[in-house]
PDB file of C-alpha atoms in Angstrom:
ATOM      1  CA  UNK A1137     -22.535  14.317   7.987  1.00  0.00           C
ATOM      2  CA  UNK A1138     -25.868  12.594   6.572  1.00  0.00           C
ATOM      3  CA  UNK A1139     -27.667  10.062   8.034  1.00  0.00           C
ATOM      4  CA  UNK A1140     -25.588   7.115   6.609  1.00  0.00           C
ATOM      5  CA  UNK A1141     -22.382   8.221   8.286  1.00  0.00           C
ATOM      6  CA  UNK A1142     -20.478   9.887   5.516  1.00  0.00           C
ATOM      7  CA  UNK A1143     -19.913  13.406   5.002  1.00  0.00           C
ATOM      8  CA  UNK A1144     -21.735  15.929   2.267  1.00  0.00           C
ATOM      9  CA  UNK A1145     -18.695  17.324   0.527  1.00  0.00           C
ATOM     10  CA  UNK A1146     -18.345  19.656  -2.356  1.00  0.00           C
ATOM     11  CA  UNK A1147     -16.872  17.523  -5.530  1.00  0.00           C
ATOM     12  CA  UNK A1148     -13.373  18.158  -5.493  1.00  0.00           C
ATOM     13  CA  UNK A1149     -11.131  18.704  -8.713  1.00  0.00           C
ATOM     14  CA  UNK A1150      -9.559  15.314  -9.756  1.00  0.00           C
ATOM     15  CA  UNK A1151      -8.483  13.695 -12.916  1.00  0.00           C
ATOM     16  CA  UNK A1152     -10.683  11.481 -14.547  1.00  0.00           C
ATOM     17  CA  UNK A1153     -10.221   7.848 -15.336  1.00  0.00           C
ATOM     18  CA  UNK A1154      -7.832   7.773 -18.193  1.00  0.00           C
ATOM     19  CA  UNK A1155      -5.629  10.287 -17.029  1.00  0.00           C
ATOM     20  CA  UNK A1156      -5.488   8.627 -13.487  1.00  0.00           C
ATOM     21  CA  UNK A1157      -4.617   5.430 -15.452  1.00  0.00           C
ATOM     22  CA  UNK A1158      -1.724   7.609 -17.430  1.00  0.00           C
ATOM     23  CA  UNK A1159      -0.282   9.125 -14.145  1.00  0.00           C
ATOM     24  CA  UNK A1160      -0.531   5.856 -12.604  1.00  0.00           C
ATOM     25  CA  UNK A1161       1.711   4.092 -15.057  1.00  0.00           C
ATOM     26  CA  UNK A1162       4.008   6.647 -14.871  1.00  0.00           C
ATOM     27  CA  UNK A1163       4.272   6.206 -11.306  1.00  0.00           C
ATOM     28  CA  UNK A1164       4.904   2.588 -11.884  1.00  0.00           C
ATOM     29  CA  UNK A1165       7.686   3.203 -14.382  1.00  0.00           C
ATOM     30  CA  UNK A1166       9.248   5.745 -12.083  1.00  0.00           C
ATOM     31  CA  UNK A1167       9.014   3.719  -8.922  1.00  0.00           C
ATOM     32  CA  UNK A1168       8.971   0.115  -9.867  1.00  0.00           C
ATOM     33  CA  UNK A1169      11.499   0.774 -12.706  1.00  0.00           C
ATOM     34  CA  UNK A1170      14.033   3.607 -12.486  1.00  0.00           C
ATOM     35  CA  UNK A1171      13.772   4.677  -8.674  1.00  0.00           C
ATOM     36  CA  UNK A1172      14.162   0.762  -7.851  1.00  0.00           C
ATOM     37  CA  UNK A1173      16.673  -0.226 -10.153  1.00  0.00           C
ATOM     38  CA  UNK A1174      18.898   3.048  -9.202  1.00  0.00           C
ATOM     39  CA  UNK A1175      18.713   2.355  -5.569  1.00  0.00           C
ATOM     40  CA  UNK A1176      19.471  -1.233  -5.860  1.00  0.00           C
ATOM     41  CA  UNK A1177      22.533  -0.131  -7.907  1.00  0.00           C
ATOM     42  CA  UNK A1178      23.532   2.216  -5.075  1.00  0.00           C
ATOM     43  CA  UNK A1179      22.698  -0.378  -2.311  1.00  0.00           C
ATOM     44  CA  UNK A1180      25.126  -2.707  -4.188  1.00  0.00           C
ATOM     45  CA  UNK A1181      27.930   0.086  -4.328  1.00  0.00           C
ATOM     46  CA  UNK A1182      27.654   0.428  -0.653  1.00  0.00           C
ATOM     47  CA  UNK A1183      27.917  -3.360  -0.105  1.00  0.00           C
ATOM     48  CA  UNK A1184      31.128  -3.266  -2.113  1.00  0.00           C
ATOM     49  CA  UNK A1185      29.455  -4.871  -5.208  1.00  0.00           C
ATOM     50  CA  UNK A1186      29.561  -3.691  -8.979  1.00  0.00           C
ATOM     51  CA  UNK A1187      27.434  -0.521  -9.268  1.00  0.00           C
ATOM     52  CA  UNK A1188      25.622  -2.130 -12.319  1.00  0.00           C
ATOM     53  CA  UNK A1189      22.565  -4.320 -13.187  1.00  0.00           C
ATOM     54  CA  UNK A1190      24.593  -7.439 -12.098  1.00  0.00           C
ATOM     55  CA  UNK A1191      25.005  -6.050  -8.483  1.00  0.00           C
ATOM     56  CA  UNK A1192      21.485  -5.135  -8.380  1.00  0.00           C
ATOM     57  CA  UNK A1193      20.073  -8.457  -9.333  1.00  0.00           C
ATOM     58  CA  UNK A1194      22.258  -9.764  -6.309  1.00  0.00           C
ATOM     59  CA  UNK A1195      20.790  -7.443  -4.143  1.00  0.00           C
ATOM     60  CA  UNK A1196      17.236  -8.603  -5.015  1.00  0.00           C
ATOM     61  CA  UNK A1197      18.028 -11.857  -3.343  1.00  0.00           C
ATOM     62  CA  UNK A1198      18.314 -10.169  -0.016  1.00  0.00           C
ATOM     63  CA  UNK A1199      14.917  -9.390   1.491  1.00  0.00           C
ATOM     64  CA  UNK A1200      16.507  -7.348   3.855  1.00  0.00           C
ATOM     65  CA  UNK A1201      18.005  -5.059   0.982  1.00  0.00           C
ATOM     66  CA  UNK A1202      14.672  -4.953  -0.770  1.00  0.00           C
ATOM     67  CA  UNK A1203      12.819  -3.843   2.422  1.00  0.00           C
ATOM     68  CA  UNK A1204      15.572  -0.980   2.911  1.00  0.00           C
ATOM     69  CA  UNK A1205      15.175  -0.174  -0.975  1.00  0.00           C
ATOM     70  CA  UNK A1206      11.187  -0.098  -0.640  1.00  0.00           C
ATOM     71  CA  UNK A1207      11.537   2.542   2.186  1.00  0.00           C
ATOM     72  CA  UNK A1208      14.001   4.655   0.010  1.00  0.00           C
ATOM     73  CA  UNK A1209      11.879   4.209  -3.071  1.00  0.00           C
ATOM     74  CA  UNK A1210       8.592   5.402  -1.034  1.00  0.00           C
ATOM     75  CA  UNK A1211      10.429   8.331   0.288  1.00  0.00           C
ATOM     76  CA  UNK A1212      11.650   9.354  -3.177  1.00  0.00           C
ATOM     77  CA  UNK A1213       8.304   9.036  -4.861  1.00  0.00           C
ATOM     78  CA  UNK A1214       6.603  11.781  -2.746  1.00  0.00           C
ATOM     79  CA  UNK A1215       7.490  14.606  -5.192  1.00  0.00           C
ATOM     80  CA  UNK A1216       6.053  12.335  -8.002  1.00  0.00           C
ATOM     81  CA  UNK A1217       2.609  12.077  -5.915  1.00  0.00           C
ATOM     82  CA  UNK A1218       2.442  15.564  -5.160  1.00  0.00           C
ATOM     83  CA  UNK A1219       3.128  16.286  -8.708  1.00  0.00           C
ATOM     84  CA  UNK A1220       0.181  13.845  -9.980  1.00  0.00           C
ATOM     85  CA  UNK A1221      -2.217  15.887  -7.775  1.00  0.00           C
ATOM     86  CA  UNK A1222      -1.057  19.002  -8.233  1.00  0.00           C
ATOM     87  CA  UNK A1223      -0.802  19.148 -12.305  1.00  0.00           C
ATOM     88  CA  UNK A1224      -4.579  18.858 -12.005  1.00  0.00           C
ATOM     89  CA  UNK A1225      -5.776  22.538 -12.351  1.00  0.00           C
ATOM     90  CA  UNK A1226      -7.765  23.884  -9.406  1.00  0.00           C
ATOM     91  CA  UNK A1227      -6.948  20.427  -7.160  1.00  0.00           C
ATOM     92  CA  UNK A1228      -6.719  20.899  -3.465  1.00  0.00           C
ATOM     93  CA  UNK A1229      -4.392  18.289  -1.872  1.00  0.00           C
ATOM     94  CA  UNK A1230      -6.730  18.001   1.113  1.00  0.00           C
ATOM     95  CA  UNK A1231      -9.811  17.429  -0.975  1.00  0.00           C
ATOM     96  CA  UNK A1232      -8.301  15.369  -3.836  1.00  0.00           C
ATOM     97  CA  UNK A1233      -6.481  12.743  -1.328  1.00  0.00           C
ATOM     98  CA  UNK A1234      -9.468  13.078   1.389  1.00  0.00           C
ATOM     99  CA  UNK A1235      -6.817  14.177   3.799  1.00  0.00           C
ATOM    100  CA  UNK A1236      -8.917  15.065   6.741  1.00  0.00           C
ATOM    101  CA  UNK A1237      -9.640  14.218  10.114  1.00  0.00           C
ATOM    102  CA  UNK A1238     -12.153  11.328  11.097  1.00  0.00           C
ATOM    103  CA  UNK A1239     -13.390  10.236  14.715  1.00  0.00           C
ATOM    104  CA  UNK A1240     -11.326   7.927  16.663  1.00  0.00           C
ATOM    105  CA  UNK A1241     -14.285   5.653  17.379  1.00  0.00           C
ATOM    106  CA  UNK A1242     -15.019   5.213  13.609  1.00  0.00           C
ATOM    107  CA  UNK A1243     -11.268   4.426  12.988  1.00  0.00           C
ATOM    108  CA  UNK A1244     -11.282   1.702  15.748  1.00  0.00           C
ATOM    109  CA  UNK A1245     -14.534   0.154  14.395  1.00  0.00           C
ATOM    110  CA  UNK A1246     -12.779   0.122  10.799  1.00  0.00           C
ATOM    111  CA  UNK A1247      -9.555  -1.694  12.173  1.00  0.00           C
ATOM    112  CA  UNK A1248     -11.818  -4.230  13.778  1.00  0.00           C
ATOM    113  CA  UNK A1249     -13.477  -4.777  10.498  1.00  0.00           C
ATOM    114  CA  UNK A1250     -10.240  -5.159   8.896  1.00  0.00           C
ATOM    115  CA  UNK A1251      -8.762  -7.392  11.528  1.00  0.00           C
ATOM    116  CA  UNK A1252     -11.787  -9.763  11.286  1.00  0.00           C
ATOM    117  CA  UNK A1253     -11.798  -9.748   7.348  1.00  0.00           C
ATOM    118  CA  UNK A1254      -7.802 -10.820   7.827  1.00  0.00           C
ATOM    119  CA  UNK A1255      -8.698 -13.348  10.650  1.00  0.00           C
ATOM    120  CA  UNK A1256     -11.599 -15.223   8.159  1.00  0.00           C
ATOM    121  CA  UNK A1257      -8.935 -15.180   5.518  1.00  0.00           C
ATOM    122  CA  UNK A1258      -6.371 -16.862   7.835  1.00  0.00           C
ATOM    123  CA  UNK A1259      -9.138 -19.709   8.970  1.00  0.00           C
ATOM    124  CA  UNK A1260      -9.980 -20.272   5.215  1.00  0.00           C
ATOM    125  CA  UNK A1261      -6.181 -20.862   4.742  1.00  0.00           C
ATOM    126  CA  UNK A1262      -6.062 -23.332   7.635  1.00  0.00           C
ATOM    127  CA  UNK A1263      -8.851 -25.256   6.569  1.00  0.00           C
ATOM    128  CA  UNK A1264      -7.757 -25.440   2.731  1.00  0.00           C
ATOM    129  CA  UNK A1265      -4.029 -26.133   3.810  1.00  0.00           C
ATOM    130  CA  UNK A1266      -2.505 -23.383   1.373  1.00  0.00           C
ATOM    131  CA  UNK A1267       0.946 -22.676   1.689  1.00  0.00           C
ATOM    132  CA  UNK A1268       2.438 -19.327   2.485  1.00  0.00           C
ATOM    133  CA  UNK A1269       5.338 -18.090  -0.183  1.00  0.00           C
ATOM    134  CA  UNK A1270       7.765 -17.733   2.537  1.00  0.00           C
ATOM    135  CA  UNK A1271       8.377 -13.832   2.160  1.00  0.00           C
ATOM    136  CA  UNK A1272       6.883 -12.641   5.698  1.00  0.00           C
ATOM    137  CA  UNK A1273       9.031 -15.698   7.143  1.00  0.00           C
ATOM    138  CA  UNK A1274      12.450 -14.140   5.976  1.00  0.00           C
ATOM    139  CA  UNK A1275      11.803 -10.744   7.849  1.00  0.00           C
ATOM    140  CA  UNK A1276      13.155 -12.147  11.148  1.00  0.00           C
ATOM    141  CA  UNK A1277      16.587 -12.701   9.402  1.00  0.00           C
ATOM    142  CA  UNK A1278      16.840  -8.845   8.892  1.00  0.00           C
ATOM    143  CA  UNK A1279      19.833  -7.528  10.902  1.00  0.00           C
ATOM    144  CA  UNK A1280      17.927  -3.924  11.784  1.00  0.00           C
ATOM    145  CA  UNK A1281      14.281  -4.638  12.948  1.00  0.00           C
ATOM    146  CA  UNK A1282      13.924  -0.646  13.148  1.00  0.00           C
ATOM    147  CA  UNK A1283      14.279  -0.135   9.239  1.00  0.00           C
ATOM    148  CA  UNK A1284      12.007  -3.151   8.832  1.00  0.00           C
ATOM    149  CA  UNK A1285       9.466  -1.573  11.195  1.00  0.00           C
ATOM    150  CA  UNK A1286       9.927   1.756   9.467  1.00  0.00           C
ATOM    151  CA  UNK A1287       9.436   0.322   5.973  1.00  0.00           C
ATOM    152  CA  UNK A1288       6.652  -2.379   6.551  1.00  0.00           C
ATOM    153  CA  UNK A1289       4.667  -0.661   9.286  1.00  0.00           C
ATOM    154  CA  UNK A1290       4.990   3.045   8.808  1.00  0.00           C
ATOM    155  CA  UNK A1291       6.135   4.036   5.206  1.00  0.00           C
ATOM    156  CA  UNK A1292       4.221   1.277   3.110  1.00  0.00           C
ATOM    157  CA  UNK A1293       0.610   1.961   4.714  1.00  0.00           C
ATOM    158  CA  UNK A1294       1.242   5.837   4.073  1.00  0.00           C
ATOM    159  CA  UNK A1295       2.409   5.692   0.546  1.00  0.00           C
ATOM    160  CA  UNK A1296       0.440   2.648  -0.717  1.00  0.00           C
ATOM    161  CA  UNK A1297      -2.746   4.486   0.665  1.00  0.00           C
ATOM    162  CA  UNK A1298      -1.707   7.770  -0.876  1.00  0.00           C
ATOM    163  CA  UNK A1299      -1.496   6.248  -4.234  1.00  0.00           C
ATOM    164  CA  UNK A1300      -4.050   3.344  -4.155  1.00  0.00           C
ATOM    165  CA  UNK A1301      -7.165   4.691  -1.997  1.00  0.00           C
ATOM    166  CA  UNK A1302      -5.934   8.464  -2.541  1.00  0.00           C
ATOM    167  CA  UNK A1303      -5.096   9.064  -5.984  1.00  0.00           C
ATOM    168  CA  UNK A1304      -6.309   6.123  -7.930  1.00  0.00           C
ATOM    169  CA  UNK A1305      -9.439   5.695  -5.985  1.00  0.00           C
ATOM    170  CA  UNK A1306     -10.423   9.588  -6.215  1.00  0.00           C
ATOM    171  CA  UNK A1307      -9.924   9.442 -10.110  1.00  0.00           C
ATOM    172  CA  UNK A1308     -11.599   6.355 -10.619  1.00  0.00           C
ATOM    173  CA  UNK A1309     -14.580   7.614  -8.406  1.00  0.00           C
ATOM    174  CA  UNK A1310     -14.633  10.624 -10.331  1.00  0.00           C
ATOM    175  CA  UNK A1311     -15.604   8.836 -13.666  1.00  0.00           C
ATOM    176  CA  UNK A1312     -16.866   5.646 -12.578  1.00  0.00           C
ATOM    177  CA  UNK A1313     -18.276   5.803  -9.061  1.00  0.00           C
ATOM    178  CA  UNK A1314     -17.596   4.466  -5.778  1.00  0.00           C
ATOM    179  CA  UNK A1315     -17.991   0.682  -6.018  1.00  0.00           C
ATOM    180  CA  UNK A1316     -15.923   0.523  -9.403  1.00  0.00           C
ATOM    181  CA  UNK A1317     -13.384   2.591  -7.771  1.00  0.00           C
ATOM    182  CA  UNK A1318     -12.932   0.513  -4.924  1.00  0.00           C
ATOM    183  CA  UNK A1319     -12.791  -2.741  -7.007  1.00  0.00           C
ATOM    184  CA  UNK A1320     -10.538  -1.536  -9.511  1.00  0.00           C
ATOM    185  CA  UNK A1321      -8.119   0.367  -6.797  1.00  0.00           C
ATOM    186  CA  UNK A1322      -7.820  -3.007  -4.917  1.00  0.00           C
ATOM    187  CA  UNK A1323      -7.137  -5.095  -7.980  1.00  0.00           C
ATOM    188  CA  UNK A1324      -4.272  -2.586  -8.981  1.00  0.00           C
ATOM    189  CA  UNK A1325      -3.053  -2.869  -5.282  1.00  0.00           C
ATOM    190  CA  UNK A1326      -3.114  -6.636  -5.434  1.00  0.00           C
ATOM    191  CA  UNK A1327      -1.338  -6.639  -8.801  1.00  0.00           C
ATOM    192  CA  UNK A1328       1.617  -4.618  -6.948  1.00  0.00           C
ATOM    193  CA  UNK A1329       2.240  -7.267  -4.525  1.00  0.00           C
ATOM    194  CA  UNK A1330       4.121  -9.650  -7.041  1.00  0.00           C
ATOM    195  CA  UNK A1331       6.231 -11.061  -4.299  1.00  0.00           C
ATOM    196  CA  UNK A1332       3.445 -13.341  -2.960  1.00  0.00           C
ATOM    197  CA  UNK A1333       1.634 -16.533  -4.030  1.00  0.00           C
ATOM    198  CA  UNK A1334      -1.657 -16.482  -5.110  1.00  0.00           C
ATOM    199  CA  UNK A1335      -3.432 -17.373  -1.959  1.00  0.00           C
ATOM    200  CA  UNK A1336      -1.714 -14.347  -0.439  1.00  0.00           C
ATOM    201  CA  UNK A1337      -2.764 -12.364  -3.321  1.00  0.00           C
ATOM    202  CA  UNK A1338      -6.262 -13.099  -2.649  1.00  0.00           C
ATOM    203  CA  UNK A1339      -5.591 -12.051   1.024  1.00  0.00           C
ATOM    204  CA  UNK A1340      -4.416  -8.732  -0.157  1.00  0.00           C
ATOM    205  CA  UNK A1341      -7.191  -8.091  -2.756  1.00  0.00           C
ATOM    206  CA  UNK A1342      -9.810  -8.700   0.335  1.00  0.00           C
ATOM    207  CA  UNK A1343      -7.712  -6.579   2.300  1.00  0.00           C
ATOM    208  CA  UNK A1344      -7.708  -3.836  -0.404  1.00  0.00           C
ATOM    209  CA  UNK A1345     -11.462  -3.909  -0.970  1.00  0.00           C
ATOM    210  CA  UNK A1346     -11.920  -3.212   2.945  1.00  0.00           C
ATOM    211  CA  UNK A1347      -9.465  -0.666   2.781  1.00  0.00           C
ATOM    212  CA  UNK A1348     -11.331   0.946  -0.229  1.00  0.00           C
ATOM    213  CA  UNK A1349     -14.756   0.552   1.582  1.00  0.00           C
ATOM    214  CA  UNK A1350     -13.291   2.312   4.698  1.00  0.00           C
ATOM    215  CA  UNK A1351     -12.068   5.074   2.399  1.00  0.00           C
ATOM    216  CA  UNK A1352     -15.706   5.435   0.765  1.00  0.00           C
ATOM    217  CA  UNK A1353     -17.671   5.232   3.975  1.00  0.00           C
ATOM    218  CA  UNK A1354     -15.646   7.562   6.098  1.00  0.00           C
ATOM    219  CA  UNK A1355     -14.256  10.186   3.174  1.00  0.00           C
ATOM    220  CA  UNK A1356     -10.984  10.203   4.782  1.00  0.00           C
ATOM    221  CA  UNK A1357      -7.397   8.685   3.588  1.00  0.00           C
ATOM    222  CA  UNK A1358      -6.461   8.532   7.409  1.00  0.00           C
ATOM    223  CA  UNK A1359      -8.860   5.592   7.975  1.00  0.00           C
ATOM    224  CA  UNK A1360      -7.397   2.926   5.614  1.00  0.00           C
ATOM    225  CA  UNK A1361      -3.825   4.544   6.583  1.00  0.00           C
ATOM    226  CA  UNK A1362      -4.328   3.494  10.131  1.00  0.00           C
ATOM    227  CA  UNK A1363      -6.106   0.139   9.468  1.00  0.00           C
ATOM    228  CA  UNK A1364      -3.014  -0.740   7.013  1.00  0.00           C
ATOM    229  CA  UNK A1365      -0.569   0.186   9.443  1.00  0.00           C
ATOM    230  CA  UNK A1366      -2.402  -1.886  12.137  1.00  0.00           C
ATOM    231  CA  UNK A1367      -2.609  -4.789   9.954  1.00  0.00           C
ATOM    232  CA  UNK A1368       0.826  -4.869   8.931  1.00  0.00           C
ATOM    233  CA  UNK A1369       2.115  -4.384  12.509  1.00  0.00           C
ATOM    234  CA  UNK A1370       0.333  -7.373  13.642  1.00  0.00           C
ATOM    235  CA  UNK A1371       1.392  -9.663  10.734  1.00  0.00           C
ATOM    236  CA  UNK A1372       5.101  -8.655  11.181  1.00  0.00           C
ATOM    237  CA  UNK A1373       4.703  -9.120  15.299  1.00  0.00           C
ATOM    238  CA  UNK A1374       3.123 -12.804  14.387  1.00  0.00           C
ATOM    239  CA  UNK A1375       5.977 -13.569  12.300  1.00  0.00           C
ATOM    240  CA  UNK A1376       8.499 -12.525  14.829  1.00  0.00           C
ATOM    241  CA  UNK A1377       6.871 -14.491  17.704  1.00  0.00           C
ATOM    242  CA  UNK A1378       6.453 -17.624  15.550  1.00  0.00           C
ATOM    243  CA  UNK A1379      10.036 -17.483  14.819  1.00  0.00           C
ATOM    244  CA  UNK A1380      11.057 -17.068  18.621  1.00  0.00           C
ATOM    245  CA  UNK A1381       8.689 -19.932  19.583  1.00  0.00           C
ATOM    246  CA  UNK A1382      10.467 -22.439  17.080  1.00  0.00           C
TER     247      UNK A1382
END
């Protein structure tokens, strides 16, 4: 570790900017296209609806279905993520994805920084009177909180961080440097959350920047995974508490 608190590590074998974009595009087509549609159709069939596009569209009106479909798609995407990394000759998963341990105290510090940034955006939200999209408010209507927690609090942070602060950041950082990699990976991370309104997208962008900054400073993907999970857990808990108090 050097004086700035980051590790001096040998440069890992990673894809450059353009191949990272190509693989990320393939990931989007596979997960947001084929896997999502196929899983929605399977879910529709399970619910007694036609196993076709119309059945899939009907399932998209259900937040509970979307949450469960997201969990399945994340799990099914793991082989593709592994392929994206391993297809680069000489790559090592641990180095490519920064899958290395980090001190508990440093993780706690970054979690606090993350929560402070989210709190600051919340205050700005209240001052300016921006309206929520209502997506999070639909979570308490889910019949199974177990699947919701597994999808939103566990799976989403792990898989989203592997893609954005792992694969995408790593490839962009190799070609462009650390700060452009943080910025661009945050923009892509924000663009994927189309279910939210523009104000919430601004919040997600700020969150992405903080997560990327933590990835850059600690040289470990585990840091943003924990930060992301804690943020999602607290956001979900606040929605449930607010619902119960009404």
